[in-house]
Coordinates of C-alpha atoms in Angstrom, one line a residue:
M247 CA 11.8 39.8 -7.4
A248 CA 14.4 38.5 -10.0
L249 CA 16.5 39.6 -12.7
S250 CA 20.0 38.5 -14.5
L251 CA 22.8 41.4 -14.7
A252 CA 25.3 40.0 -17.8
R253 CA 28.1 41.6 -19.0
N254 CA 28.8 42.5 -22.8
P255 CA 32.4 42.3 -23.5
I256 CA 33.1 45.2 -25.0
H257 CA 31.7 47.3 -22.5
R258 CA 33.1 47.9 -18.8
S259 CA 30.3 49.9 -17.1
L260 CA 27.6 49.2 -14.9
S261 CA 25.3 50.7 -17.1
S262 CA 26.3 48.0 -19.8
F263 CA 24.2 45.3 -18.2
R264 CA 21.3 44.1 -19.4
S265 CA 18.7 43.5 -16.9
R266 CA 15.7 41.1 -17.5
A267 CA 13.1 41.3 -14.6
F268 CA 10.6 38.4 -13.6
K269 CA 7.4 38.5 -11.6
C270 CA 8.4 37.5 -8.4
S271 CA 6.8 37.9 -4.8
M272 CA 8.5 39.7 -2.1
A273 CA 7.7 39.6 1.3
A274 CA 9.9 40.9 4.4
S275 CA 11.5 37.3 4.6
S276 CA 13.3 38.0 1.0
I277 CA 17.0 38.1 0.8
R278 CA 18.8 38.8 -2.0
V279 CA 21.5 36.6 -3.4
G280 CA 23.1 36.4 -6.4
A281 CA 25.1 33.6 -8.3
V282 CA 28.0 34.7 -10.8
Q283 CA 28.9 33.4 -13.8
M284 CA 32.1 34.0 -15.4
T285 CA 35.5 32.1 -17.5
S286 CA 38.5 31.7 -15.3
T287 CA 42.1 32.0 -16.6
N288 CA 45.2 31.1 -15.0
D289 CA 45.7 34.6 -14.8
I290 CA 45.2 35.0 -11.1
E291 CA 45.4 39.1 -10.7
A292 CA 43.0 39.0 -13.9
N293 CA 40.6 36.6 -12.3
F294 CA 40.1 38.8 -8.9
N295 CA 40.0 42.2 -10.7
T296 CA 36.7 40.0 -12.5
C297 CA 35.6 39.1 -9.1
S298 CA 36.0 42.1 -7.3
R299 CA 34.0 44.1 -10.0
L300 CA 31.5 41.7 -9.8
V301 CA 31.2 41.8 -5.6
K302 CA 31.1 45.8 -6.0
E303 CA 28.1 45.6 -8.7
A304 CA 26.4 43.0 -6.3
S305 CA 26.6 44.9 -3.2
I306 CA 25.0 48.1 -5.6
A307 CA 22.1 45.9 -6.1
G308 CA 21.6 44.7 -2.6
V309 CA 22.5 41.4 -2.9
K310 CA 23.5 39.7 0.5
L311 CA 24.9 36.6 -0.1
L312 CA 27.6 36.4 -3.7
C313 CA 28.1 33.1 -4.6
F314 CA 31.2 32.3 -7.0
P315 CA 31.6 29.2 -9.1
E316 CA 34.2 26.9 -8.8
A317 CA 38.0 27.7 -9.5
F318 CA 36.7 31.1 -9.6
S319 CA 40.4 32.5 -8.9
F320 CA 42.1 29.9 -11.4
V321 CA 42.1 27.4 -13.8
S322 CA 44.8 25.8 -14.9
S323 CA 46.1 25.5 -18.5
R324 CA 48.4 22.3 -18.2
D325 CA 48.9 19.6 -15.9
G326 CA 50.7 20.3 -12.4
E327 CA 49.6 24.2 -12.7
S328 CA 47.1 23.9 -10.0
L329 CA 49.5 22.2 -7.4
E330 CA 52.1 25.3 -8.2
I331 CA 49.8 28.1 -7.4
A332 CA 48.0 26.6 -4.1
E333 CA 47.7 28.1 -1.1
P334 CA 46.7 27.6 2.6
I335 CA 43.3 29.2 3.5
D336 CA 45.2 31.8 5.2
G337 CA 47.7 32.8 2.1
P338 CA 46.7 35.8 0.6
I339 CA 45.0 34.8 -2.4
M340 CA 42.4 33.9 -0.3
Q341 CA 43.0 36.9 2.3
R342 CA 42.6 39.8 -0.6
Y343 CA 38.4 37.7 -1.0
C344 CA 37.9 38.2 2.4
S345 CA 39.1 42.1 1.9
L346 CA 36.7 42.2 -0.8
A347 CA 33.8 40.7 1.4
R348 CA 35.0 43.4 4.2
E349 CA 34.8 46.5 2.1
S350 CA 31.7 45.8 0.1
N351 CA 29.9 44.5 3.5
I352 CA 28.8 41.1 1.8
W353 CA 29.0 37.5 2.0
L354 CA 30.8 35.5 -0.2
S355 CA 30.4 31.5 -1.5
L356 CA 33.9 31.0 -2.9
G357 CA 34.3 27.5 -3.9
G358 CA 36.3 25.6 -5.0
F359 CA 39.7 26.7 -4.1
Q360 CA 42.8 25.2 -4.8
E361 CA 43.7 24.8 -1.0
K362 CA 47.1 23.9 -0.5
G363 CA 46.9 20.0 0.4
P364 CA 48.5 17.0 2.8
D365 CA 51.6 16.8 0.3
D366 CA 53.1 18.5 -2.7
N367 CA 51.1 16.3 -4.9
H368 CA 47.8 17.0 -3.5
L369 CA 45.4 20.0 -2.8
H370 CA 42.1 20.6 -1.7
N371 CA 39.4 21.6 -4.2
T372 CA 37.6 23.9 -1.1
H373 CA 34.6 25.7 -0.9
V374 CA 35.1 29.0 1.3
L375 CA 32.5 30.7 3.2
V376 CA 33.1 34.6 4.0
D377 CA 30.4 36.4 6.2
D378 CA 30.4 40.4 5.6
T379 CA 33.0 41.4 8.2
G380 CA 35.5 38.9 5.9
S381 CA 36.0 36.1 8.5
I382 CA 36.1 32.9 7.0
K383 CA 33.0 30.8 8.7
S384 CA 33.0 27.4 7.3
L385 CA 35.3 25.2 4.9
Y386 CA 33.9 22.4 2.8
R387 CA 36.4 20.2 1.4
K388 CA 35.1 18.3 -2.0
I389 CA 34.2 14.7 -1.2
H390 CA 33.3 13.5 -4.7
L391 CA 36.1 14.3 -7.5
F392 CA 35.5 14.5 -10.8
D393 CA 37.3 11.1 -12.1
V394 CA 35.4 10.7 -15.0
D395 CA 36.0 10.0 -18.8
V396 CA 34.0 12.2 -21.1
P397 CA 31.8 11.4 -24.5
G398 CA 34.1 13.1 -26.8
N399 CA 37.6 11.8 -25.8
M400 CA 37.9 13.9 -22.8
V401 CA 39.5 12.3 -19.5
Y402 CA 39.5 13.5 -16.2
K403 CA 41.1 12.6 -12.9
E404 CA 40.8 14.9 -10.4
S405 CA 41.7 12.1 -7.8
N406 CA 45.4 12.3 -9.3
F407 CA 46.1 16.0 -7.7
T408 CA 43.5 16.3 -4.8
T409 CA 42.9 14.7 -1.8
P410 CA 38.9 14.4 -1.0
G411 CA 37.1 15.9 2.0
D412 CA 34.6 13.7 4.7
D413 CA 33.0 16.9 6.1
I414 CA 29.4 17.2 5.7
V415 CA 28.9 21.2 5.9
V416 CA 26.4 23.9 7.0
E417 CA 26.7 27.3 8.3
D418 CA 24.0 29.7 9.5
S419 CA 23.5 33.2 7.7
P420 CA 21.9 35.9 7.1
V421 CA 20.0 34.4 3.9
G422 CA 19.2 30.6 5.7
R423 CA 20.8 27.9 6.6
L424 CA 23.6 26.9 3.9
G425 CA 24.3 23.6 2.9
L426 CA 28.1 23.5 1.3
T427 CA 29.0 21.4 -2.2
V428 CA 30.9 22.2 -5.1
C429 CA 30.3 20.7 -8.8
Y430 CA 30.3 17.0 -8.8
D431 CA 28.5 16.3 -5.7
I432 CA 25.0 17.0 -7.2
R433 CA 25.3 13.7 -8.5
F434 CA 25.6 11.9 -5.4
P435 CA 22.0 13.0 -4.1
E436 CA 22.5 11.2 -0.7
L437 CA 24.9 14.2 0.3
Y438 CA 21.9 16.3 -0.2
Q439 CA 19.7 14.0 1.5
L440 CA 22.2 14.6 4.3
L441 CA 22.2 18.1 4.6
R442 CA 18.5 18.5 4.8
F443 CA 17.3 15.9 6.9
Q444 CA 20.1 15.7 9.5
H445 CA 21.7 19.1 9.4
N446 CA 18.7 21.4 8.5
A447 CA 19.5 23.3 5.2
Q448 CA 17.6 25.6 3.8
V449 CA 19.9 26.9 1.0
L450 CA 22.0 24.6 -1.0
L451 CA 25.0 26.1 -2.5
V452 CA 26.7 24.5 -5.7
P453 CA 29.5 26.3 -7.1
A454 CA 30.3 24.0 -10.3
A455 CA 32.7 24.1 -13.5
F456 CA 30.5 21.4 -15.6
T457 CA 32.0 20.4 -18.8
R458 CA 30.0 21.3 -21.9
V459 CA 29.2 17.5 -22.7
T460 CA 27.6 17.0 -19.1
G461 CA 26.2 20.3 -18.9
E462 CA 24.0 19.9 -21.8
A463 CA 23.2 16.7 -20.6
H464 CA 22.5 16.7 -17.2
W465 CA 23.3 20.4 -15.7
E466 CA 19.5 21.8 -15.2
I467 CA 18.0 18.5 -14.3
L468 CA 20.1 17.6 -11.5
L469 CA 19.8 21.1 -10.0
R470 CA 16.2 21.1 -9.9
A471 CA 15.9 17.8 -8.6
R472 CA 17.6 18.3 -5.7
A473 CA 15.9 21.2 -5.1
I474 CA 12.5 19.2 -5.3
E475 CA 13.8 16.2 -3.0
T476 CA 15.4 18.6 -0.4
Q477 CA 12.2 21.5 -0.7
C478 CA 15.7 24.0 -0.8
Y479 CA 16.8 26.5 -3.1
V480 CA 19.7 25.7 -4.9
V481 CA 22.0 28.5 -6.2
A482 CA 24.2 27.2 -9.0
A483 CA 27.2 29.4 -9.6
A484 CA 28.9 28.3 -12.8
Q485 CA 31.7 28.7 -14.8
A486 CA 31.1 29.5 -18.5
G487 CA 33.0 29.5 -21.9
K488 CA 36.7 28.9 -23.6
H489 CA 38.8 28.6 -20.0
N490 CA 42.3 28.0 -22.5
E491 CA 42.9 25.6 -25.9
K492 CA 41.9 22.5 -24.0
R493 CA 39.4 23.5 -21.3
E494 CA 35.4 24.9 -22.1
S495 CA 32.5 24.8 -19.3
Y496 CA 29.1 25.0 -19.8
G497 CA 27.7 28.1 -17.8
D498 CA 23.8 28.3 -17.3
S499 CA 24.0 29.8 -13.7
L500 CA 20.6 29.4 -12.1
I501 CA 18.6 29.6 -8.8
I502 CA 15.6 27.6 -8.0
D503 CA 13.6 27.9 -5.4
P504 CA 12.1 24.5 -3.2
W505 CA 9.5 23.3 -5.7
G506 CA 11.8 23.2 -8.4
R507 CA 11.2 26.5 -10.3
I508 CA 13.9 28.3 -12.1
T509 CA 13.8 31.8 -10.4
A510 CA 17.1 33.3 -12.2
R511 CA 19.2 32.5 -14.9
L512 CA 22.3 33.3 -17.2
P513 CA 22.8 31.8 -20.3
A514 CA 24.6 28.5 -21.0
F515 CA 28.0 29.1 -23.3
A516 CA 26.4 27.1 -25.8
L517 CA 23.5 28.8 -26.5
S518 CA 25.1 32.3 -26.5
D519 CA 27.3 34.1 -28.8
R520 CA 28.8 36.3 -26.6
L521 CA 30.6 36.3 -23.4
S522 CA 28.4 35.1 -20.4
T523 CA 30.0 37.6 -17.4
G524 CA 27.5 38.4 -15.1
I525 CA 25.4 37.8 -11.7
A526 CA 21.9 35.8 -11.7
I527 CA 20.1 37.3 -8.8
V528 CA 16.9 36.3 -6.9
D529 CA 14.9 37.7 -3.8
I530 CA 14.7 34.3 -2.1
D531 CA 11.6 33.9 0.5
L532 CA 12.6 31.8 3.5
L533 CA 8.7 31.6 4.0
N534 CA 8.4 30.1 1.0
I535 CA 10.4 27.4 2.5
A536 CA 8.1 26.4 5.0
S537 CA 5.2 26.7 3.0
V538 CA 6.4 24.1 0.4
R539 CA 7.7 22.1 3.5
T540 CA 4.6 22.2 5.5
R541 CA 2.0 21.1 2.3
M542 CA 4.2 18.6 1.4
P543 CA 5.6 17.3 4.4
I544 CA 8.0 14.8 3.2
S545 CA 10.5 14.7 6.4
E546 CA 7.3 13.3 7.8
H547 CA 6.5 10.7 5.4
K548 CA 10.2 9.3 4.6
K549 CA 10.7 5.3 5.1
L550 CA 13.8 4.2 4.1
G551 CA 17.1 4.9 5.7
T552 CA 18.4 6.8 8.4
W553 CA 18.4 10.3 7.2

């Protein structure tokens, strides 16, 4: 079963969701996951209220793991603002999200979060995995930083204020063995090869805030390629729309199966005339992973590299 829950910006009740059903086999091994799409701003309280509402609605829909996009809790509107609000993982912002997970009995993928860094001039872009008791299970600090001159005269230098991580992170969960990444990581297939072939990941999490330009050009094809190459599910929660006058994100939250098929999605902001906030939901089947890997055993056929 797959469906999308997309919110009309004028209505606030659960009945305002539009659901689109797709045909998909459901077995006893199926577990429901969701990928959020939202438009975060520099209003921490407003972002939390949006996330809280979506968590509760996902819980009602039977979701066991809900994945939020990069910068879910805060998107800066000026230089230096992210550093000003950065907190330790045990600070009040993240603790509120841990409470959400516990109250709704749901696992949350929260990434990236502005974690206070090693000095006053740097933070970590951290993907936080919280279980259904509200306990933090894993932290992944983004390895590949977005230092890019995007077509259209937009220059991004994430390394100016972010310290990269250096650890590959996986975690067992009710929806399988999760591989944690963040956004720009998707352009580096070797990370995903390691997650699959050295760390036995089954589901790859890719919270993101792709720009409109890079999203239109590369978003879907990169995600489907990673799914096909690793024979993993890919859950890609995305920021969408205009965060402020300077920043706009592409959207197009996707869930992709190990054969590279898109099983659930929310629309790209560029293709939608409404605010694309909601949840793409699908029942992922762990037996499907085993079936794909058995029928095409690439782990046995690989010849190059040490992974």
